[in-house]
């Protein structure tokens, strides 16, 4: 049974398909329902009711795009230097922006590597360091969650799925939220 399951899982682990006219990847995972889940299984699978011995449980996951691999080639020390510099520059720029808006519902906080920007009815941005992955994570009320890797060639924090930088996205969204052009100055200037 286990050999059949391994062979079955190996053959259909990822299948390309289309869903809602967008390309996606389906991941199909097969496992006997009678086996005891490992730590990984507990984290990856939803537990279901026990079925008769020998039955297989299939779980299908839909992904809009394939999961990118982390492309970080910087050392841990370099990561902390780049991330701290970016977070400090963001904090300074956002404090100035919020002070200039003079709206009591707007607030910026920075503590333990987590920067929180509250914009009243627009929502809350959370930007934080993720040292194990060497990434900066953004949770935006407009565009949702994104994970940024540092690109040493451009000197920018880039999201690999859409090739947009952290600075570009924040400037675009905050310009809309504040109804004026916002320049955060967290990225190197482009050579024109």
PDB file of C-alpha atoms in Angstrom:
ATOM      1  CA  UNK A   1       0.000   0.000   0.000  1.00  0.00           C
ATOM      2  CA  UNK A   2       2.753   2.469   0.897  1.00  0.00           C
ATOM      3  CA  UNK A   3       4.682   1.794  -2.313  1.00  0.00           C
ATOM      4  CA  UNK A   4       1.500   2.331  -4.323  1.00  0.00           C
ATOM      5  CA  UNK A   5       0.847   5.576  -2.464  1.00  0.00           C
ATOM      6  CA  UNK A   6       4.396   6.850  -3.060  1.00  0.00           C
ATOM      7  CA  UNK A   7       4.185   5.981  -6.755  1.00  0.00           C
ATOM      8  CA  UNK A   8       0.726   7.596  -7.033  1.00  0.00           C
ATOM      9  CA  UNK A   9       1.864  10.743  -5.214  1.00  0.00           C
ATOM     10  CA  UNK A  10       5.054  10.983  -7.280  1.00  0.00           C
ATOM     11  CA  UNK A  11       3.138  10.707 -10.556  1.00  0.00           C
ATOM     12  CA  UNK A  12       0.502  13.375  -9.870  1.00  0.00           C
ATOM     13  CA  UNK A  13       2.027  15.718  -7.288  1.00  0.00           C
ATOM     14  CA  UNK A  14       1.719  18.769  -9.537  1.00  0.00           C
ATOM     15  CA  UNK A  15      -0.460  19.123 -12.595  1.00  0.00           C
ATOM     16  CA  UNK A  16      -0.760  22.284 -14.719  1.00  0.00           C
ATOM     17  CA  UNK A  17      -4.304  23.476 -15.325  1.00  0.00           C
ATOM     18  CA  UNK A  18      -6.384  26.598 -15.774  1.00  0.00           C
ATOM     19  CA  UNK A  19      -8.889  27.937 -13.290  1.00  0.00           C
ATOM     20  CA  UNK A  20     -10.842  31.141 -13.806  1.00  0.00           C
ATOM     21  CA  UNK A  21      -8.828  31.756 -17.001  1.00  0.00           C
ATOM     22  CA  UNK A  22      -5.638  32.186 -14.951  1.00  0.00           C
ATOM     23  CA  UNK A  23      -2.859  29.599 -15.085  1.00  0.00           C
ATOM     24  CA  UNK A  24      -2.513  27.656 -11.886  1.00  0.00           C
ATOM     25  CA  UNK A  25      -0.920  24.575 -10.422  1.00  0.00           C
ATOM     26  CA  UNK A  26      -2.869  21.891  -8.594  1.00  0.00           C
ATOM     27  CA  UNK A  27      -1.052  19.916  -5.958  1.00  0.00           C
ATOM     28  CA  UNK A  28      -2.608  16.547  -5.147  1.00  0.00           C
ATOM     29  CA  UNK A  29      -1.474  14.790  -2.014  1.00  0.00           C
ATOM     30  CA  UNK A  30      -2.431  11.185  -1.244  1.00  0.00           C
ATOM     31  CA  UNK A  31      -2.020   9.453   2.077  1.00  0.00           C
ATOM     32  CA  UNK A  32      -3.678   6.545   3.870  1.00  0.00           C
ATOM     33  CA  UNK A  33      -6.187   7.893   6.393  1.00  0.00           C
ATOM     34  CA  UNK A  34      -5.162   5.255   8.912  1.00  0.00           C
ATOM     35  CA  UNK A  35      -1.547   6.410   9.268  1.00  0.00           C
ATOM     36  CA  UNK A  36      -0.422   8.590  12.157  1.00  0.00           C
ATOM     37  CA  UNK A  37       0.400  12.089  10.911  1.00  0.00           C
ATOM     38  CA  UNK A  38       3.965  13.322  11.236  1.00  0.00           C
ATOM     39  CA  UNK A  39       4.770  16.911  12.214  1.00  0.00           C
ATOM     40  CA  UNK A  40       4.811  17.884   8.552  1.00  0.00           C
ATOM     41  CA  UNK A  41       1.522  16.121   7.927  1.00  0.00           C
ATOM     42  CA  UNK A  42      -0.085  17.938  10.859  1.00  0.00           C
ATOM     43  CA  UNK A  43       1.062  21.249   9.405  1.00  0.00           C
ATOM     44  CA  UNK A  44       0.148  20.398   5.802  1.00  0.00           C
ATOM     45  CA  UNK A  45      -3.068  18.410   5.952  1.00  0.00           C
ATOM     46  CA  UNK A  46      -6.484  19.017   7.345  1.00  0.00           C
ATOM     47  CA  UNK A  47      -7.384  16.137   9.593  1.00  0.00           C
ATOM     48  CA  UNK A  48     -10.434  14.190   8.432  1.00  0.00           C
ATOM     49  CA  UNK A  49     -12.559  11.480   9.978  1.00  0.00           C
ATOM     50  CA  UNK A  50     -11.049   8.007   9.895  1.00  0.00           C
ATOM     51  CA  UNK A  51     -12.114   5.888   6.948  1.00  0.00           C
ATOM     52  CA  UNK A  52     -11.999   2.143   6.436  1.00  0.00           C
ATOM     53  CA  UNK A  53      -8.481   0.725   6.500  1.00  0.00           C
ATOM     54  CA  UNK A  54      -6.643   1.086   3.204  1.00  0.00           C
ATOM     55  CA  UNK A  55      -8.658   4.054   1.876  1.00  0.00           C
ATOM     56  CA  UNK A  56      -6.723   6.992   0.499  1.00  0.00           C
ATOM     57  CA  UNK A  57      -7.598  10.587   1.290  1.00  0.00           C
ATOM     58  CA  UNK A  58      -6.973  13.110  -1.494  1.00  0.00           C
ATOM     59  CA  UNK A  59      -6.515  16.789  -0.845  1.00  0.00           C
ATOM     60  CA  UNK A  60      -6.299  19.255  -3.715  1.00  0.00           C
ATOM     61  CA  UNK A  61      -4.657  22.665  -3.343  1.00  0.00           C
ATOM     62  CA  UNK A  62      -4.961  25.345  -6.007  1.00  0.00           C
ATOM     63  CA  UNK A  63      -2.147  27.848  -6.496  1.00  0.00           C
ATOM     64  CA  UNK A  64      -2.527  30.887  -8.760  1.00  0.00           C
ATOM     65  CA  UNK A  65       1.151  30.687  -9.699  1.00  0.00           C
ATOM     66  CA  UNK A  66       3.910  28.206  -8.861  1.00  0.00           C
ATOM     67  CA  UNK A  67       5.575  28.780  -5.505  1.00  0.00           C
ATOM     68  CA  UNK A  68       8.827  30.676  -6.125  1.00  0.00           C
ATOM     69  CA  UNK A  69      12.012  29.566  -4.481  1.00  0.00           C
ATOM     70  CA  UNK A  70      13.889  32.079  -2.352  1.00  0.00           C
ATOM     71  CA  UNK A  71      16.663  33.629  -4.415  1.00  0.00           C
ATOM     72  CA  UNK A  72      18.490  35.262  -1.515  1.00  0.00           C
ATOM     73  CA  UNK A  73      22.264  34.999  -1.846  1.00  0.00           C
ATOM     74  CA  UNK A  74      23.158  37.514   0.855  1.00  0.00           C
ATOM     75  CA  UNK A  75      24.633  36.603   4.209  1.00  0.00           C
ATOM     76  CA  UNK A  76      22.681  36.959   7.435  1.00  0.00           C
ATOM     77  CA  UNK A  77      24.755  40.000   8.421  1.00  0.00           C
ATOM     78  CA  UNK A  78      24.120  41.670   5.065  1.00  0.00           C
ATOM     79  CA  UNK A  79      20.415  40.876   5.342  1.00  0.00           C
ATOM     80  CA  UNK A  80      20.158  42.581   8.738  1.00  0.00           C
ATOM     81  CA  UNK A  81      22.102  45.626   7.502  1.00  0.00           C
ATOM     82  CA  UNK A  82      19.916  46.034   4.379  1.00  0.00           C
ATOM     83  CA  UNK A  83      16.646  45.295   6.211  1.00  0.00           C
ATOM     84  CA  UNK A  84      17.412  47.606   9.154  1.00  0.00           C
ATOM     85  CA  UNK A  85      18.388  50.423   6.793  1.00  0.00           C
ATOM     86  CA  UNK A  86      15.157  49.965   4.822  1.00  0.00           C
ATOM     87  CA  UNK A  87      12.955  49.766   7.929  1.00  0.00           C
ATOM     88  CA  UNK A  88      14.537  52.893   9.457  1.00  0.00           C
ATOM     89  CA  UNK A  89      14.154  54.831   6.180  1.00  0.00           C
ATOM     90  CA  UNK A  90      10.520  53.674   5.920  1.00  0.00           C
ATOM     91  CA  UNK A  91       9.815  54.686   9.518  1.00  0.00           C
ATOM     92  CA  UNK A  92      11.246  58.180   8.987  1.00  0.00           C
ATOM     93  CA  UNK A  93       9.375  58.694   5.695  1.00  0.00           C
ATOM     94  CA  UNK A  94       6.081  57.360   7.038  1.00  0.00           C
ATOM     95  CA  UNK A  95       6.299  59.442  10.240  1.00  0.00           C
ATOM     96  CA  UNK A  96       6.803  62.577   8.116  1.00  0.00           C
ATOM     97  CA  UNK A  97       3.917  61.551   5.834  1.00  0.00           C
ATOM     98  CA  UNK A  98       1.533  60.900   8.739  1.00  0.00           C
ATOM     99  CA  UNK A  99       2.546  64.112  10.541  1.00  0.00           C
ATOM    100  CA  UNK A 100       1.879  66.083   7.345  1.00  0.00           C
ATOM    101  CA  UNK A 101      -1.576  64.512   6.966  1.00  0.00           C
ATOM    102  CA  UNK A 102      -2.668  65.714  10.420  1.00  0.00           C
ATOM    103  CA  UNK A 103      -5.317  62.991  10.721  1.00  0.00           C
ATOM    104  CA  UNK A 104      -5.879  61.519  14.182  1.00  0.00           C
ATOM    105  CA  UNK A 105      -6.775  58.110  12.672  1.00  0.00           C
ATOM    106  CA  UNK A 106      -3.319  57.816  11.051  1.00  0.00           C
ATOM    107  CA  UNK A 107      -0.516  56.311  13.126  1.00  0.00           C
ATOM    108  CA  UNK A 108       2.936  54.741  12.662  1.00  0.00           C
ATOM    109  CA  UNK A 109       4.534  52.318  15.142  1.00  0.00           C
ATOM    110  CA  UNK A 110       7.824  50.421  14.987  1.00  0.00           C
ATOM    111  CA  UNK A 111       8.747  47.749  17.499  1.00  0.00           C
ATOM    112  CA  UNK A 112      10.839  44.557  17.374  1.00  0.00           C
ATOM    113  CA  UNK A 113      11.281  44.675  13.599  1.00  0.00           C
ATOM    114  CA  UNK A 114       7.560  45.201  12.924  1.00  0.00           C
ATOM    115  CA  UNK A 115       6.383  48.468  11.375  1.00  0.00           C
ATOM    116  CA  UNK A 116       2.642  49.168  11.540  1.00  0.00           C
ATOM    117  CA  UNK A 117       0.979  51.962   9.560  1.00  0.00           C
ATOM    118  CA  UNK A 118      -2.672  52.589  10.458  1.00  0.00           C
ATOM    119  CA  UNK A 119      -4.595  54.647   7.909  1.00  0.00           C
ATOM    120  CA  UNK A 120      -8.083  54.804   9.394  1.00  0.00           C
ATOM    121  CA  UNK A 121     -10.722  53.508   6.967  1.00  0.00           C
ATOM    122  CA  UNK A 122      -8.097  52.585   4.341  1.00  0.00           C
ATOM    123  CA  UNK A 123      -6.744  49.881   6.648  1.00  0.00           C
ATOM    124  CA  UNK A 124      -3.502  48.842   8.280  1.00  0.00           C
ATOM    125  CA  UNK A 125      -0.154  48.056   6.669  1.00  0.00           C
ATOM    126  CA  UNK A 126       2.213  45.705   8.494  1.00  0.00           C
ATOM    127  CA  UNK A 127       5.826  45.490   7.323  1.00  0.00           C
ATOM    128  CA  UNK A 128       8.185  43.158   9.137  1.00  0.00           C
ATOM    129  CA  UNK A 129      11.553  41.465   8.901  1.00  0.00           C
ATOM    130  CA  UNK A 130      11.716  37.688   8.421  1.00  0.00           C
ATOM    131  CA  UNK A 131      15.348  36.774   9.234  1.00  0.00           C
ATOM    132  CA  UNK A 132      15.023  32.986   8.692  1.00  0.00           C
ATOM    133  CA  UNK A 133      13.969  33.629   5.059  1.00  0.00           C
ATOM    134  CA  UNK A 134      16.061  36.797   4.640  1.00  0.00           C
ATOM    135  CA  UNK A 135      12.906  38.598   3.518  1.00  0.00           C
ATOM    136  CA  UNK A 136      10.754  41.591   4.342  1.00  0.00           C
ATOM    137  CA  UNK A 137       7.063  40.748   4.487  1.00  0.00           C
ATOM    138  CA  UNK A 138       4.305  43.228   3.691  1.00  0.00           C
ATOM    139  CA  UNK A 139       0.647  42.911   4.574  1.00  0.00           C
ATOM    140  CA  UNK A 140      -1.297  45.536   2.649  1.00  0.00           C
ATOM    141  CA  UNK A 141      -5.021  46.284   3.010  1.00  0.00           C
ATOM    142  CA  UNK A 142      -5.091  46.929  -0.756  1.00  0.00           C
ATOM    143  CA  UNK A 143      -2.828  44.336  -2.416  1.00  0.00           C
ATOM    144  CA  UNK A 144      -2.634  41.703   0.325  1.00  0.00           C
ATOM    145  CA  UNK A 145       0.442  39.822   1.595  1.00  0.00           C
ATOM    146  CA  UNK A 146       3.765  39.845  -0.254  1.00  0.00           C
ATOM    147  CA  UNK A 147       7.296  38.601   0.509  1.00  0.00           C
ATOM    148  CA  UNK A 148      10.269  40.607  -0.671  1.00  0.00           C
ATOM    149  CA  UNK A 149      13.815  39.354  -1.300  1.00  0.00           C
ATOM    150  CA  UNK A 150      16.773  41.711  -1.512  1.00  0.00           C
ATOM    151  CA  UNK A 151      18.181  42.071  -5.038  1.00  0.00           C
ATOM    152  CA  UNK A 152      21.872  42.943  -4.792  1.00  0.00           C
ATOM    153  CA  UNK A 153      22.034  44.070  -8.441  1.00  0.00           C
ATOM    154  CA  UNK A 154      19.319  46.718  -8.121  1.00  0.00           C
ATOM    155  CA  UNK A 155      19.621  47.417  -4.382  1.00  0.00           C
ATOM    156  CA  UNK A 156      15.841  46.918  -4.011  1.00  0.00           C
ATOM    157  CA  UNK A 157      13.528  44.580  -2.136  1.00  0.00           C
ATOM    158  CA  UNK A 158      11.747  42.703  -4.952  1.00  0.00           C
ATOM    159  CA  UNK A 159       8.622  40.508  -5.016  1.00  0.00           C
ATOM    160  CA  UNK A 160       9.527  37.649  -7.366  1.00  0.00           C
ATOM    161  CA  UNK A 161       5.976  36.924  -8.574  1.00  0.00           C
ATOM    162  CA  UNK A 162       5.320  40.327 -10.130  1.00  0.00           C
ATOM    163  CA  UNK A 163       8.835  41.856 -10.188  1.00  0.00           C
ATOM    164  CA  UNK A 164       7.609  44.958  -8.355  1.00  0.00           C
ATOM    165  CA  UNK A 165       9.739  46.457  -5.603  1.00  0.00           C
ATOM    166  CA  UNK A 166       8.592  47.218  -2.068  1.00  0.00           C
ATOM    167  CA  UNK A 167       9.172  50.940  -2.591  1.00  0.00           C
ATOM    168  CA  UNK A 168       7.231  51.060  -5.875  1.00  0.00           C
ATOM    169  CA  UNK A 169       4.210  49.288  -4.401  1.00  0.00           C
ATOM    170  CA  UNK A 170       4.100  51.377  -1.231  1.00  0.00           C
ATOM    171  CA  UNK A 171       4.535  54.645  -3.127  1.00  0.00           C
ATOM    172  CA  UNK A 172       1.743  53.687  -5.538  1.00  0.00           C
ATOM    173  CA  UNK A 173      -0.728  52.604  -2.842  1.00  0.00           C
ATOM    174  CA  UNK A 174       0.079  55.448  -0.432  1.00  0.00           C
ATOM    175  CA  UNK A 175      -0.209  58.033  -3.224  1.00  0.00           C
ATOM    176  CA  UNK A 176      -3.774  56.814  -3.732  1.00  0.00           C
ATOM    177  CA  UNK A 177      -4.518  56.715   0.015  1.00  0.00           C
ATOM    178  CA  UNK A 178      -3.155  60.234   0.668  1.00  0.00           C
ATOM    179  CA  UNK A 179      -4.456  61.622  -2.652  1.00  0.00           C
ATOM    180  CA  UNK A 180      -1.052  63.100  -3.504  1.00  0.00           C
ATOM    181  CA  UNK A 181       2.243  61.889  -4.904  1.00  0.00           C
ATOM    182  CA  UNK A 182       4.222  60.038  -2.225  1.00  0.00           C
ATOM    183  CA  UNK A 183       7.980  59.430  -2.487  1.00  0.00           C
ATOM    184  CA  UNK A 184       9.410  57.349   0.350  1.00  0.00           C
ATOM    185  CA  UNK A 185      13.044  57.425  -0.806  1.00  0.00           C
ATOM    186  CA  UNK A 186      13.819  53.872   0.320  1.00  0.00           C
ATOM    187  CA  UNK A 187      15.290  52.751  -3.011  1.00  0.00           C
ATOM    188  CA  UNK A 188      18.341  53.854  -4.984  1.00  0.00           C
ATOM    189  CA  UNK A 189      17.635  56.549  -7.542  1.00  0.00           C
ATOM    190  CA  UNK A 190      17.288  55.308 -11.129  1.00  0.00           C
ATOM    191  CA  UNK A 191      19.913  56.461 -13.613  1.00  0.00           C
ATOM    192  CA  UNK A 192      18.147  58.475 -16.284  1.00  0.00           C
TER     193      UNK A 192
END
